[in-house]
PDB file of C-alpha atoms in Angstrom:
ATOM      1  CA  MET A   1       7.058   8.439  19.932  1.00 70.00           C
ATOM      2  CA  ASN A   2       6.311   4.911  21.121  1.00 84.00           C
ATOM      3  CA  SER A   3       6.470   2.201  18.498  1.00 94.00           C
ATOM      4  CA  LEU A   4       4.570  -1.058  18.114  1.00 97.00           C
ATOM      5  CA  TYR A   5       6.450  -3.883  16.416  1.00 97.00           C
ATOM      6  CA  GLN A   6       3.944  -6.659  17.107  1.00 97.00           C
ATOM      7  CA  THR A   7       0.610  -6.733  18.865  1.00 98.00           C
ATOM      8  CA  SER A   8      -0.197  -8.921  21.859  1.00 97.00           C
ATOM      9  CA  ILE A   9      -3.989  -8.847  21.985  1.00 98.00           C
ATOM     10  CA  HIS A  10      -5.387 -11.817  23.902  1.00 98.00           C
ATOM     11  CA  SER A  11      -9.042 -10.794  24.120  1.00 98.00           C
ATOM     12  CA  LEU A  12      -9.663 -11.717  20.450  1.00 98.00           C
ATOM     13  CA  PRO A  13      -8.684 -14.774  18.350  1.00 98.00           C
ATOM     14  CA  LEU A  14      -5.552 -14.098  16.289  1.00 98.00           C
ATOM     15  CA  LEU A  15      -6.061 -14.678  12.566  1.00 97.00           C
ATOM     16  CA  GLY A  16      -2.461 -13.981  11.613  1.00 95.00           C
ATOM     17  CA  HIS A  17       0.518 -11.633  11.378  1.00 94.00           C
ATOM     18  CA  GLY A  18       1.139 -10.137   7.936  1.00 91.00           C
ATOM     19  CA  LYS A  19       4.196  -8.197   6.865  1.00 91.00           C
ATOM     20  CA  VAL A  20       2.821  -5.035   8.464  1.00 95.00           C
ATOM     21  CA  ARG A  21      -0.678  -5.816   9.797  1.00 96.00           C
ATOM     22  CA  ASP A  22      -1.909  -8.081  12.588  1.00 98.00           C
ATOM     23  CA  ASN A  23      -5.460  -9.402  12.153  1.00 98.00           C
ATOM     24  CA  TYR A  24      -7.919 -10.591  14.805  1.00 98.00           C
ATOM     25  CA  ALA A  25     -11.437 -12.006  14.539  1.00 98.00           C
ATOM     26  CA  VAL A  26     -14.292  -9.888  15.900  1.00 98.00           C
ATOM     27  CA  GLY A  27     -17.169 -12.345  15.905  1.00 97.00           C
ATOM     28  CA  ASP A  28     -17.824 -14.205  12.657  1.00 96.00           C
ATOM     29  CA  ASP A  29     -18.362 -11.222  10.379  1.00 97.00           C
ATOM     30  CA  LYS A  30     -15.767  -8.614  11.354  1.00 98.00           C
ATOM     31  CA  ILE A  31     -12.005  -8.351  11.671  1.00 98.00           C
ATOM     32  CA  LEU A  32      -9.711  -6.081  13.682  1.00 98.00           C
ATOM     33  CA  ILE A  33      -6.813  -4.899  11.517  1.00 98.00           C
ATOM     34  CA  VAL A  34      -3.928  -3.355  13.464  1.00 98.00           C
ATOM     35  CA  THR A  35      -1.243  -1.571  11.440  1.00 98.00           C
ATOM     36  CA  THR A  36       2.079  -2.023  13.241  1.00 98.00           C
ATOM     37  CA  ASP A  37       5.298  -0.059  12.749  1.00 98.00           C
ATOM     38  CA  ARG A  38       6.959  -2.987  10.991  1.00 97.00           C
ATOM     39  CA  LEU A  39       8.529  -2.244   7.626  1.00 95.00           C
ATOM     40  CA  SER A  40       9.151  -4.699   4.813  1.00 91.00           C
ATOM     41  CA  ALA A  41      11.538  -4.124   1.936  1.00 89.00           C
ATOM     42  CA  PHE A  42      12.028  -6.556  -0.950  1.00 85.00           C
ATOM     43  CA  ASP A  43       9.334  -8.661   0.778  1.00 84.00           C
ATOM     44  CA  VAL A  44      11.500  -9.119   3.892  1.00 91.00           C
ATOM     45  CA  VAL A  45      10.361  -7.698   7.241  1.00 94.00           C
ATOM     46  CA  MET A  46      13.033  -5.528   8.865  1.00 96.00           C
ATOM     47  CA  ASN A  47      13.985  -6.114  12.500  1.00 96.00           C
ATOM     48  CA  GLU A  48      13.515  -2.489  13.559  1.00 96.00           C
ATOM     49  CA  PRO A  49      10.200  -0.590  13.583  1.00 96.00           C
ATOM     50  CA  ILE A  50       9.660   2.884  12.120  1.00 96.00           C
ATOM     51  CA  PRO A  51       7.964   4.673  15.057  1.00 96.00           C
ATOM     52  CA  GLY A  52       4.542   6.057  14.096  1.00 95.00           C
ATOM     53  CA  LYS A  53       4.550   4.525  10.615  1.00 96.00           C
ATOM     54  CA  GLY A  54       1.514   2.334  11.336  1.00 97.00           C
ATOM     55  CA  LYS A  55      -0.513   5.331  12.506  1.00 97.00           C
ATOM     56  CA  VAL A  56       0.437   7.229   9.340  1.00 96.00           C
ATOM     57  CA  LEU A  57      -0.689   4.334   7.124  1.00 96.00           C
ATOM     58  CA  ASN A  58      -3.938   3.913   9.063  1.00 96.00           C
ATOM     59  CA  GLN A  59      -4.788   7.628   8.944  1.00 96.00           C
ATOM     60  CA  MET A  60      -3.914   7.787   5.245  1.00 96.00           C
ATOM     61  CA  SER A  61      -6.158   4.845   4.393  1.00 97.00           C
ATOM     62  CA  ASP A  62      -9.053   6.311   6.414  1.00 95.00           C
ATOM     63  CA  PHE A  63      -8.634   9.592   4.514  1.00 96.00           C
ATOM     64  CA  TRP A  64      -8.839   7.872   1.133  1.00 98.00           C
ATOM     65  CA  PHE A  65     -11.665   5.500   2.096  1.00 98.00           C
ATOM     66  CA  GLU A  66     -13.770   8.557   2.928  1.00 96.00           C
ATOM     67  CA  LYS A  67     -12.746  10.536  -0.162  1.00 97.00           C
ATOM     68  CA  LEU A  68     -13.322   7.650  -2.589  1.00 98.00           C
ATOM     69  CA  GLY A  69     -16.365   6.057  -0.957  1.00 96.00           C
ATOM     70  CA  HIS A  70     -18.637   7.189  -3.797  1.00 97.00           C
ATOM     71  CA  ILE A  71     -16.753   4.991  -6.294  1.00 98.00           C
ATOM     72  CA  VAL A  72     -16.886   1.607  -4.555  1.00 98.00           C
ATOM     73  CA  PRO A  73     -17.971   0.263  -1.123  1.00 98.00           C
ATOM     74  CA  ASN A  74     -15.134  -0.358   1.356  1.00 98.00           C
ATOM     75  CA  HIS A  75     -14.487  -2.598   4.316  1.00 98.00           C
ATOM     76  CA  LEU A  76     -14.998  -0.036   7.099  1.00 97.00           C
ATOM     77  CA  THR A  77     -17.739  -0.707   9.672  1.00 98.00           C
ATOM     78  CA  GLY A  78     -17.538   2.430  11.812  1.00 96.00           C
ATOM     79  CA  VAL A  79     -17.019   0.295  14.922  1.00 98.00           C
ATOM     80  CA  ALA A  80     -14.392   1.819  17.234  1.00 98.00           C
ATOM     81  CA  PRO A  81     -11.357  -0.492  17.616  1.00 98.00           C
ATOM     82  CA  GLU A  82     -11.079   0.515  21.285  1.00 98.00           C
ATOM     83  CA  SER A  83     -14.537  -0.994  21.909  1.00 98.00           C
ATOM     84  CA  VAL A  84     -13.643  -4.548  20.850  1.00 98.00           C
ATOM     85  CA  VAL A  85     -10.476  -5.145  22.927  1.00 98.00           C
ATOM     86  CA  ALA A  86      -9.788  -5.394  26.648  1.00 98.00           C
ATOM     87  CA  PRO A  87      -9.064  -2.101  28.500  1.00 98.00           C
ATOM     88  CA  GLU A  88      -5.385  -2.955  28.937  1.00 98.00           C
ATOM     89  CA  GLU A  89      -5.085  -3.497  25.132  1.00 98.00           C
ATOM     90  CA  VAL A  90      -6.591  -0.162  24.032  1.00 97.00           C
ATOM     91  CA  GLU A  91      -3.196   1.509  23.647  1.00 96.00           C
ATOM     92  CA  GLN A  92      -2.205  -1.059  21.013  1.00 97.00           C
ATOM     93  CA  VAL A  93      -5.100  -0.102  18.732  1.00 98.00           C
ATOM     94  CA  GLN A  94      -5.440   3.659  19.250  1.00 96.00           C
ATOM     95  CA  GLY A  95      -4.868   5.515  15.990  1.00 96.00           C
ATOM     96  CA  ARG A  96      -3.608   2.449  14.176  1.00 97.00           C
ATOM     97  CA  ALA A  97      -6.533   0.030  13.799  1.00 98.00           C
ATOM     98  CA  VAL A  98      -9.908  -0.435  12.138  1.00 98.00           C
ATOM     99  CA  VAL A  99     -12.758  -2.868  12.605  1.00 98.00           C
ATOM    100  CA  ALA A 100     -13.524  -4.061   9.093  1.00 98.00           C
ATOM    101  CA  LYS A 101     -16.057  -6.278   7.370  1.00 98.00           C
ATOM    102  CA  ARG A 102     -14.790  -9.815   7.024  1.00 97.00           C
ATOM    103  CA  LEU A 103     -14.630 -10.274   3.268  1.00 98.00           C
ATOM    104  CA  LYS A 104     -13.507 -13.037   0.939  1.00 97.00           C
ATOM    105  CA  PRO A 105     -10.278 -11.685  -0.606  1.00 95.00           C
ATOM    106  CA  ILE A 106      -9.963 -11.674  -4.388  1.00 96.00           C
ATOM    107  CA  MET A 107      -6.562 -13.280  -4.896  1.00 94.00           C
ATOM    108  CA  VAL A 108      -5.440 -10.840  -7.570  1.00 96.00           C
ATOM    109  CA  GLU A 109      -3.838  -7.509  -6.718  1.00 95.00           C
ATOM    110  CA  ALA A 110      -5.006  -4.531  -8.773  1.00 97.00           C
ATOM    111  CA  VAL A 111      -1.963  -2.478  -9.832  1.00 97.00           C
ATOM    112  CA  VAL A 112      -2.479   0.824 -11.646  1.00 98.00           C
ATOM    113  CA  ARG A 113       0.480   2.618 -13.209  1.00 98.00           C
ATOM    114  CA  GLY A 114       0.285   6.254 -14.267  1.00 98.00           C
ATOM    115  CA  TYR A 115       4.024   6.679 -14.813  1.00 98.00           C
ATOM    116  CA  ILE A 116       6.735   4.336 -16.070  1.00 97.00           C
ATOM    117  CA  ILE A 117       9.015   3.426 -13.167  1.00 93.00           C
ATOM    118  CA  GLY A 118      10.284   0.447 -11.156  1.00 87.00           C
ATOM    119  CA  SER A 119       9.602  -3.002 -12.588  1.00 87.00           C
ATOM    120  CA  GLY A 120       7.474  -1.391 -15.319  1.00 92.00           C
ATOM    121  CA  TRP A 121      10.468   0.613 -16.540  1.00 94.00           C
ATOM    122  CA  LYS A 122      12.657  -2.520 -16.559  1.00 92.00           C
ATOM    123  CA  ASP A 123       9.978  -4.425 -18.473  1.00 93.00           C
ATOM    124  CA  TYR A 124       9.635  -1.607 -21.003  1.00 96.00           C
ATOM    125  CA  GLN A 125      13.401  -1.446 -21.564  1.00 96.00           C
ATOM    126  CA  ASP A 126      13.484  -5.194 -22.239  1.00 95.00           C
ATOM    127  CA  THR A 127      10.274  -5.632 -24.246  1.00 95.00           C
ATOM    128  CA  GLY A 128       8.839  -2.244 -25.237  1.00 95.00           C
ATOM    129  CA  SER A 129       5.773  -3.078 -23.161  1.00 94.00           C
ATOM    130  CA  ILE A 130       4.602  -3.340 -19.547  1.00 93.00           C
ATOM    131  CA  CYS A 131       3.097  -6.679 -18.537  1.00 89.00           C
ATOM    132  CA  GLY A 132       2.402  -7.434 -22.196  1.00 89.00           C
ATOM    133  CA  ILE A 133       0.752  -4.053 -22.913  1.00 93.00           C
ATOM    134  CA  ALA A 134       2.600  -2.463 -25.853  1.00 94.00           C
ATOM    135  CA  LEU A 135       3.688   1.163 -25.392  1.00 95.00           C
ATOM    136  CA  PRO A 136       5.027   3.864 -27.729  1.00 95.00           C
ATOM    137  CA  ALA A 137       8.770   3.809 -28.391  1.00 96.00           C
ATOM    138  CA  GLY A 138      11.085   6.371 -26.816  1.00 96.00           C
ATOM    139  CA  LEU A 139       9.499   6.786 -23.392  1.00 97.00           C
ATOM    140  CA  GLN A 140      11.822   8.020 -20.651  1.00 97.00           C
ATOM    141  CA  GLN A 141      12.144   6.709 -17.111  1.00 96.00           C
ATOM    142  CA  ALA A 142       9.423   8.217 -14.858  1.00 96.00           C
ATOM    143  CA  GLN A 143       7.525   9.632 -17.845  1.00 97.00           C
ATOM    144  CA  LYS A 144       3.759   9.951 -17.575  1.00 97.00           C
ATOM    145  CA  LEU A 145       2.016   7.210 -19.536  1.00 96.00           C
ATOM    146  CA  PRO A 146      -0.504   8.112 -22.264  1.00 94.00           C
ATOM    147  CA  GLU A 147      -3.207   6.691 -19.974  1.00 96.00           C
ATOM    148  CA  PRO A 148      -3.178   4.738 -16.701  1.00 98.00           C
ATOM    149  CA  LEU A 149      -2.360   1.047 -17.143  1.00 97.00           C
ATOM    150  CA  PHE A 150      -4.036  -1.748 -15.196  1.00 98.00           C
ATOM    151  CA  THR A 151      -1.485  -4.516 -14.608  1.00 96.00           C
ATOM    152  CA  PRO A 152      -2.768  -7.259 -12.287  1.00 95.00           C
ATOM    153  CA  ALA A 153      -0.558  -9.393 -10.052  1.00 93.00           C
ATOM    154  CA  ALA A 154      -1.218 -12.769  -8.469  1.00 90.00           C
ATOM    155  CA  LYS A 155      -0.974 -12.467  -4.678  1.00 78.00           C
ATOM    156  CA  ALA A 156       1.889 -14.512  -3.238  1.00 70.00           C
ATOM    157  CA  GLU A 157       2.333 -16.233   0.100  1.00 64.00           C
ATOM    158  CA  LEU A 158       3.997 -14.235   2.887  1.00 57.00           C
ATOM    159  CA  GLY A 159       7.666 -13.658   2.045  1.00 53.00           C
ATOM    160  CA  GLU A 160       7.203 -14.469  -1.637  1.00 60.00           C
ATOM    161  CA  HIS A 161       7.053 -11.973  -4.500  1.00 63.00           C
ATOM    162  CA  ASP A 162       3.736 -11.181  -6.171  1.00 73.00           C
ATOM    163  CA  GLU A 163       3.735 -12.316  -9.791  1.00 84.00           C
ATOM    164  CA  ASN A 164       2.615 -10.057 -12.651  1.00 88.00           C
ATOM    165  CA  ILE A 165      -0.033 -11.766 -14.764  1.00 91.00           C
ATOM    166  CA  SER A 166      -1.849 -10.831 -17.966  1.00 92.00           C
ATOM    167  CA  PHE A 167      -5.423  -9.596 -17.926  1.00 95.00           C
ATOM    168  CA  ALA A 168      -6.404 -12.772 -19.792  1.00 94.00           C
ATOM    169  CA  GLU A 169      -4.948 -14.875 -16.980  1.00 94.00           C
ATOM    170  CA  MET A 170      -6.771 -12.732 -14.443  1.00 96.00           C
ATOM    171  CA  GLU A 171     -10.019 -13.451 -16.297  1.00 96.00           C
ATOM    172  CA  GLN A 172      -9.268 -17.179 -16.121  1.00 96.00           C
ATOM    173  CA  ARG A 173      -8.574 -16.977 -12.377  1.00 95.00           C
ATOM    174  CA  ILE A 174     -11.568 -14.911 -11.196  1.00 96.00           C
ATOM    175  CA  GLY A 175     -13.944 -14.684 -14.180  1.00 97.00           C
ATOM    176  CA  ALA A 176     -14.290 -12.120 -16.957  1.00 98.00           C
ATOM    177  CA  GLU A 177     -17.056 -10.068 -15.333  1.00 98.00           C
ATOM    178  CA  LEU A 178     -15.264  -9.568 -12.000  1.00 98.00           C
ATOM    179  CA  ALA A 179     -11.936  -8.907 -13.760  1.00 98.00           C
ATOM    180  CA  ALA A 180     -13.524  -6.184 -15.900  1.00 98.00           C
ATOM    181  CA  LYS A 181     -15.148  -4.586 -12.860  1.00 98.00           C
ATOM    182  CA  MET A 182     -11.879  -4.611 -10.907  1.00 98.00           C
ATOM    183  CA  ARG A 183     -10.061  -2.943 -13.797  1.00 98.00           C
ATOM    184  CA  GLU A 184     -12.753  -0.285 -14.261  1.00 98.00           C
ATOM    185  CA  VAL A 185     -12.987   0.538 -10.550  1.00 98.00           C
ATOM    186  CA  SER A 186      -9.201   0.524 -10.036  1.00 98.00           C
ATOM    187  CA  ILE A 187      -8.600   3.022 -12.828  1.00 98.00           C
ATOM    188  CA  ALA A 188     -11.459   5.221 -11.536  1.00 98.00           C
ATOM    189  CA  LEU A 189      -9.950   5.168  -8.015  1.00 98.00           C
ATOM    190  CA  TYR A 190      -6.461   5.974  -9.277  1.00 98.00           C
ATOM    191  CA  THR A 191      -7.685   8.783 -11.546  1.00 98.00           C
ATOM    192  CA  ALA A 192      -9.719  10.459  -8.782  1.00 98.00           C
ATOM    193  CA  ALA A 193      -6.867  10.133  -6.280  1.00 98.00           C
ATOM    194  CA  ALA A 194      -4.240  11.406  -8.730  1.00 98.00           C
ATOM    195  CA  GLU A 195      -6.363  14.460  -9.543  1.00 98.00           C
ATOM    196  CA  TYR A 196      -6.747  15.280  -5.848  1.00 98.00           C
ATOM    197  CA  ALA A 197      -3.065  14.643  -5.041  1.00 97.00           C
ATOM    198  CA  ALA A 198      -2.038  17.014  -7.848  1.00 97.00           C
ATOM    199  CA  THR A 199      -3.780  19.845  -5.959  1.00 97.00           C
ATOM    200  CA  ARG A 200      -1.493  19.036  -3.019  1.00 96.00           C
ATOM    201  CA  GLY A 201       1.683  19.081  -5.112  1.00 95.00           C
ATOM    202  CA  ILE A 202       2.004  15.292  -5.162  1.00 95.00           C
ATOM    203  CA  ILE A 203       2.216  12.903  -8.115  1.00 96.00           C
ATOM    204  CA  ILE A 204       0.879   9.388  -7.581  1.00 96.00           C
ATOM    205  CA  ALA A 205       3.104   7.386  -9.909  1.00 96.00           C
ATOM    206  CA  ASP A 206       1.473   4.026  -9.259  1.00 96.00           C
ATOM    207  CA  THR A 207      -0.506   2.166  -6.639  1.00 97.00           C
ATOM    208  CA  LYS A 208      -2.055  -1.181  -5.817  1.00 96.00           C
ATOM    209  CA  PHE A 209      -5.547  -1.935  -4.571  1.00 97.00           C
ATOM    210  CA  GLU A 210      -6.994  -5.029  -2.917  1.00 97.00           C
ATOM    211  CA  PHE A 211     -10.612  -6.087  -3.143  1.00 98.00           C
ATOM    212  CA  GLY A 212     -12.862  -8.621  -1.454  1.00 98.00           C
ATOM    213  CA  LEU A 213     -16.415  -9.910  -1.809  1.00 98.00           C
ATOM    214  CA  ASP A 214     -19.118  -9.897   0.851  1.00 97.00           C
ATOM    215  CA  ASP A 215     -21.652 -12.688   1.340  1.00 96.00           C
ATOM    216  CA  ASN A 216     -23.803 -11.194  -1.435  1.00 97.00           C
ATOM    217  CA  GLY A 217     -20.923 -11.097  -3.915  1.00 97.00           C
ATOM    218  CA  VAL A 218     -20.587  -7.297  -3.713  1.00 98.00           C
ATOM    219  CA  MET A 219     -17.034  -6.098  -4.382  1.00 98.00           C
ATOM    220  CA  HIS A 220     -15.430  -3.966  -1.641  1.00 98.00           C
ATOM    221  CA  LEU A 221     -12.167  -2.041  -1.463  1.00 98.00           C
ATOM    222  CA  MET A 222     -10.187  -3.447   1.479  1.00 97.00           C
ATOM    223  CA  ASP A 223      -6.859  -3.622   3.311  1.00 94.00           C
ATOM    224  CA  GLU A 224      -4.942  -0.349   2.796  1.00 95.00           C
ATOM    225  CA  VAL A 225      -5.528   2.233   0.109  1.00 97.00           C
ATOM    226  CA  LEU A 226      -3.185   4.798  -1.454  1.00 97.00           C
ATOM    227  CA  THR A 227      -0.679   4.777   1.390  1.00 94.00           C
ATOM    228  CA  ALA A 228       3.041   5.407   1.206  1.00 89.00           C
ATOM    229  CA  ASP A 229       3.490   1.614   1.403  1.00 90.00           C
ATOM    230  CA  SER A 230       1.112   0.706  -1.426  1.00 92.00           C
ATOM    231  CA  SER A 231       1.893   3.640  -3.726  1.00 93.00           C
ATOM    232  CA  ARG A 232       4.712   5.754  -5.121  1.00 93.00           C
ATOM    233  CA  PHE A 233       4.216   9.408  -4.171  1.00 94.00           C
ATOM    234  CA  TRP A 234       6.520  11.972  -5.789  1.00 94.00           C
ATOM    235  CA  PRO A 235       6.833  15.688  -4.952  1.00 93.00           C
ATOM    236  CA  ALA A 236       5.649  17.498  -8.098  1.00 95.00           C
ATOM    237  CA  ASP A 237       8.049  20.410  -7.614  1.00 92.00           C
ATOM    238  CA  SER A 238      11.140  18.224  -8.108  1.00 90.00           C
ATOM    239  CA  TYR A 239       9.723  15.877 -10.754  1.00 95.00           C
ATOM    240  CA  GLN A 240      11.284  15.579 -14.189  1.00 94.00           C
ATOM    241  CA  PRO A 241      11.226  12.682 -16.653  1.00 95.00           C
ATOM    242  CA  GLY A 242      14.465  10.812 -17.288  1.00 95.00           C
ATOM    243  CA  MET A 243      15.369  10.200 -13.659  1.00 92.00           C
ATOM    244  CA  SER A 244      13.915   8.331 -10.686  1.00 88.00           C
ATOM    245  CA  PRO A 245      12.278  10.995  -8.479  1.00 89.00           C
ATOM    246  CA  PRO A 246      12.569  10.985  -4.674  1.00 85.00           C
ATOM    247  CA  SER A 247       9.514   9.438  -3.048  1.00 85.00           C
ATOM    248  CA  PHE A 248       7.557   9.691   0.205  1.00 83.00           C
ATOM    249  CA  ASP A 249       8.065   6.120   1.308  1.00 78.00           C
ATOM    250  CA  LYS A 250      10.616   3.539   2.371  1.00 80.00           C
ATOM    251  CA  GLN A 251      13.043   4.507  -0.398  1.00 77.00           C
ATOM    252  CA  PHE A 252      15.715   5.402   2.178  1.00 79.00           C
ATOM    253  CA  VAL A 253      15.572   1.813   3.398  1.00 89.00           C
ATOM    254  CA  ARG A 254      15.680   0.331  -0.109  1.00 86.00           C
ATOM    255  CA  ASP A 255      18.591   2.586  -1.106  1.00 85.00           C
ATOM    256  CA  TYR A 256      20.532   1.618   2.014  1.00 90.00           C
ATOM    257  CA  LEU A 257      19.891  -2.091   1.505  1.00 92.00           C
ATOM    258  CA  GLU A 258      21.074  -1.839  -2.107  1.00 88.00           C
ATOM    259  CA  THR A 259      24.525  -0.790  -0.801  1.00 91.00           C
ATOM    260  CA  LEU A 260      24.874  -4.063   1.126  1.00 92.00           C
ATOM    261  CA  THR A 261      25.953  -7.478  -0.059  1.00 89.00           C
ATOM    262  CA  TRP A 262      22.668  -9.014   1.020  1.00 89.00           C
ATOM    263  CA  GLY A 263      20.631 -11.679  -0.738  1.00 88.00           C
ATOM    264  CA  LYS A 264      17.299  -9.919  -0.107  1.00 88.00           C
ATOM    265  CA  THR A 265      16.105 -12.862   1.963  1.00 88.00           C
ATOM    266  CA  ALA A 266      15.518 -13.204   5.709  1.00 89.00           C
ATOM    267  CA  PRO A 267      17.110 -12.534   8.085  1.00 92.00           C
ATOM    268  CA  ALA A 268      17.202  -8.811   7.340  1.00 94.00           C
ATOM    269  CA  PRO A 269      20.304  -6.720   8.083  1.00 95.00           C
ATOM    270  CA  ALA A 270      20.095  -4.125  10.850  1.00 95.00           C
ATOM    271  CA  LEU A 271      18.976  -0.605   9.933  1.00 95.00           C
ATOM    272  CA  PRO A 272      21.090   2.321  11.185  1.00 94.00           C
ATOM    273  CA  ALA A 273      19.351   4.990  13.293  1.00 94.00           C
ATOM    274  CA  GLU A 274      19.797   7.597  10.540  1.00 93.00           C
ATOM    275  CA  VAL A 275      17.936   5.453   7.999  1.00 93.00           C
ATOM    276  CA  ILE A 276      15.085   4.874  10.483  1.00 94.00           C
ATOM    277  CA  GLU A 277      14.826   8.609  11.269  1.00 93.00           C
ATOM    278  CA  LYS A 278      14.832   9.697   7.624  1.00 92.00           C
ATOM    279  CA  THR A 279      12.264   7.065   6.722  1.00 92.00           C
ATOM    280  CA  GLN A 280      10.026   8.173   9.588  1.00 93.00           C
ATOM    281  CA  ALA A 281      10.329  11.805   8.450  1.00 92.00           C
ATOM    282  CA  LYS A 282       9.221  10.875   4.916  1.00 91.00           C
ATOM    283  CA  TYR A 283       6.097   9.102   6.173  1.00 92.00           C
ATOM    284  CA  PHE A 284       5.201  12.058   8.411  1.00 93.00           C
ATOM    285  CA  GLU A 285       5.762  14.506   5.557  1.00 91.00           C
ATOM    286  CA  ALA A 286       3.585  12.406   3.250  1.00 91.00           C
ATOM    287  CA  ILE A 287       0.520  12.469   5.524  1.00 93.00           C
ATOM    288  CA  GLU A 288       0.840  16.212   6.143  1.00 94.00           C
ATOM    289  CA  ARG A 289       1.318  17.162   2.504  1.00 92.00           C
ATOM    290  CA  LEU A 290      -1.432  14.872   1.284  1.00 92.00           C
ATOM    291  CA  THR A 291      -4.158  15.603   3.836  1.00 91.00           C
ATOM    292  CA  GLY A 292      -3.098  18.988   5.161  1.00 90.00           C
ATOM    293  CA  GLU A 293      -3.153  17.553   8.681  1.00 86.00           C
ATOM    294  CA  LYS A 294      -0.393  16.384  10.969  1.00 84.00           C
ATOM    295  CA  LEU A 295      -0.436  12.836  12.292  1.00 85.00           C
ATOM    296  CA  LYS A 296      -3.124  12.505  14.938  1.00 79.00           C
ATOM    297  CA  ALA A 297      -1.779  11.367  18.294  1.00 61.00           C
TER     298      ALA A 297
END
């Protein structure tokens, strides 16, 4: 499978290269978002692509945007990406791009946790709470939480780590009304997605959503949604509390990098072929198990 590490689209103005996505302006009110095969771990972009990963993420997001569209509007326009680029650039966008509404991003990331894992588990071990939200004593690693927790994070500059903030600080940053709406919608999205994923034998341990406002102040779901990059997916058949379950994401890369004496800053170390292949296989398995469909060519 061919891979795309970075786009080279000259028929549209470049807005910027993110860790994984390249964004281009389509007029004044729309944006072309191309999901590349780049992979970031510990907020550092790796030098090698994971072939097909961008198409998996794009197809996954499209699946969820459609399934969850009744809960909140999203950024999709229905415009075909192939129709806004030059003929010689079509291959770069096929299967891995969307033309989206150009929204004003809300600079707070909406994190929802259904299980206690990762930084939440470390926080709980140290403080008995997650992001200041007190929890019952005696919870085990990877245990299901009594109810989903909304733990916002301030969005960082490229290459920096997002910073967990309290809900009170979120209210100060964006206003109480918008903060409350983001929390309500985020938990509704997570709950609906988790219920569906359970029918496919998948646990969604946690996820993060991003929202933006249109010119009328209407909140939209944007960027990516419930992908293997923005969420922790666990196979239900091998799940048990007390241990960190295997996940359908870039865990192979993280585990490999943890064996190195590396400062988790750029430049990134090289990834062996085996790590790339296993990571690719996990992404492909995730889309098939979740949607019941193989990756579209």
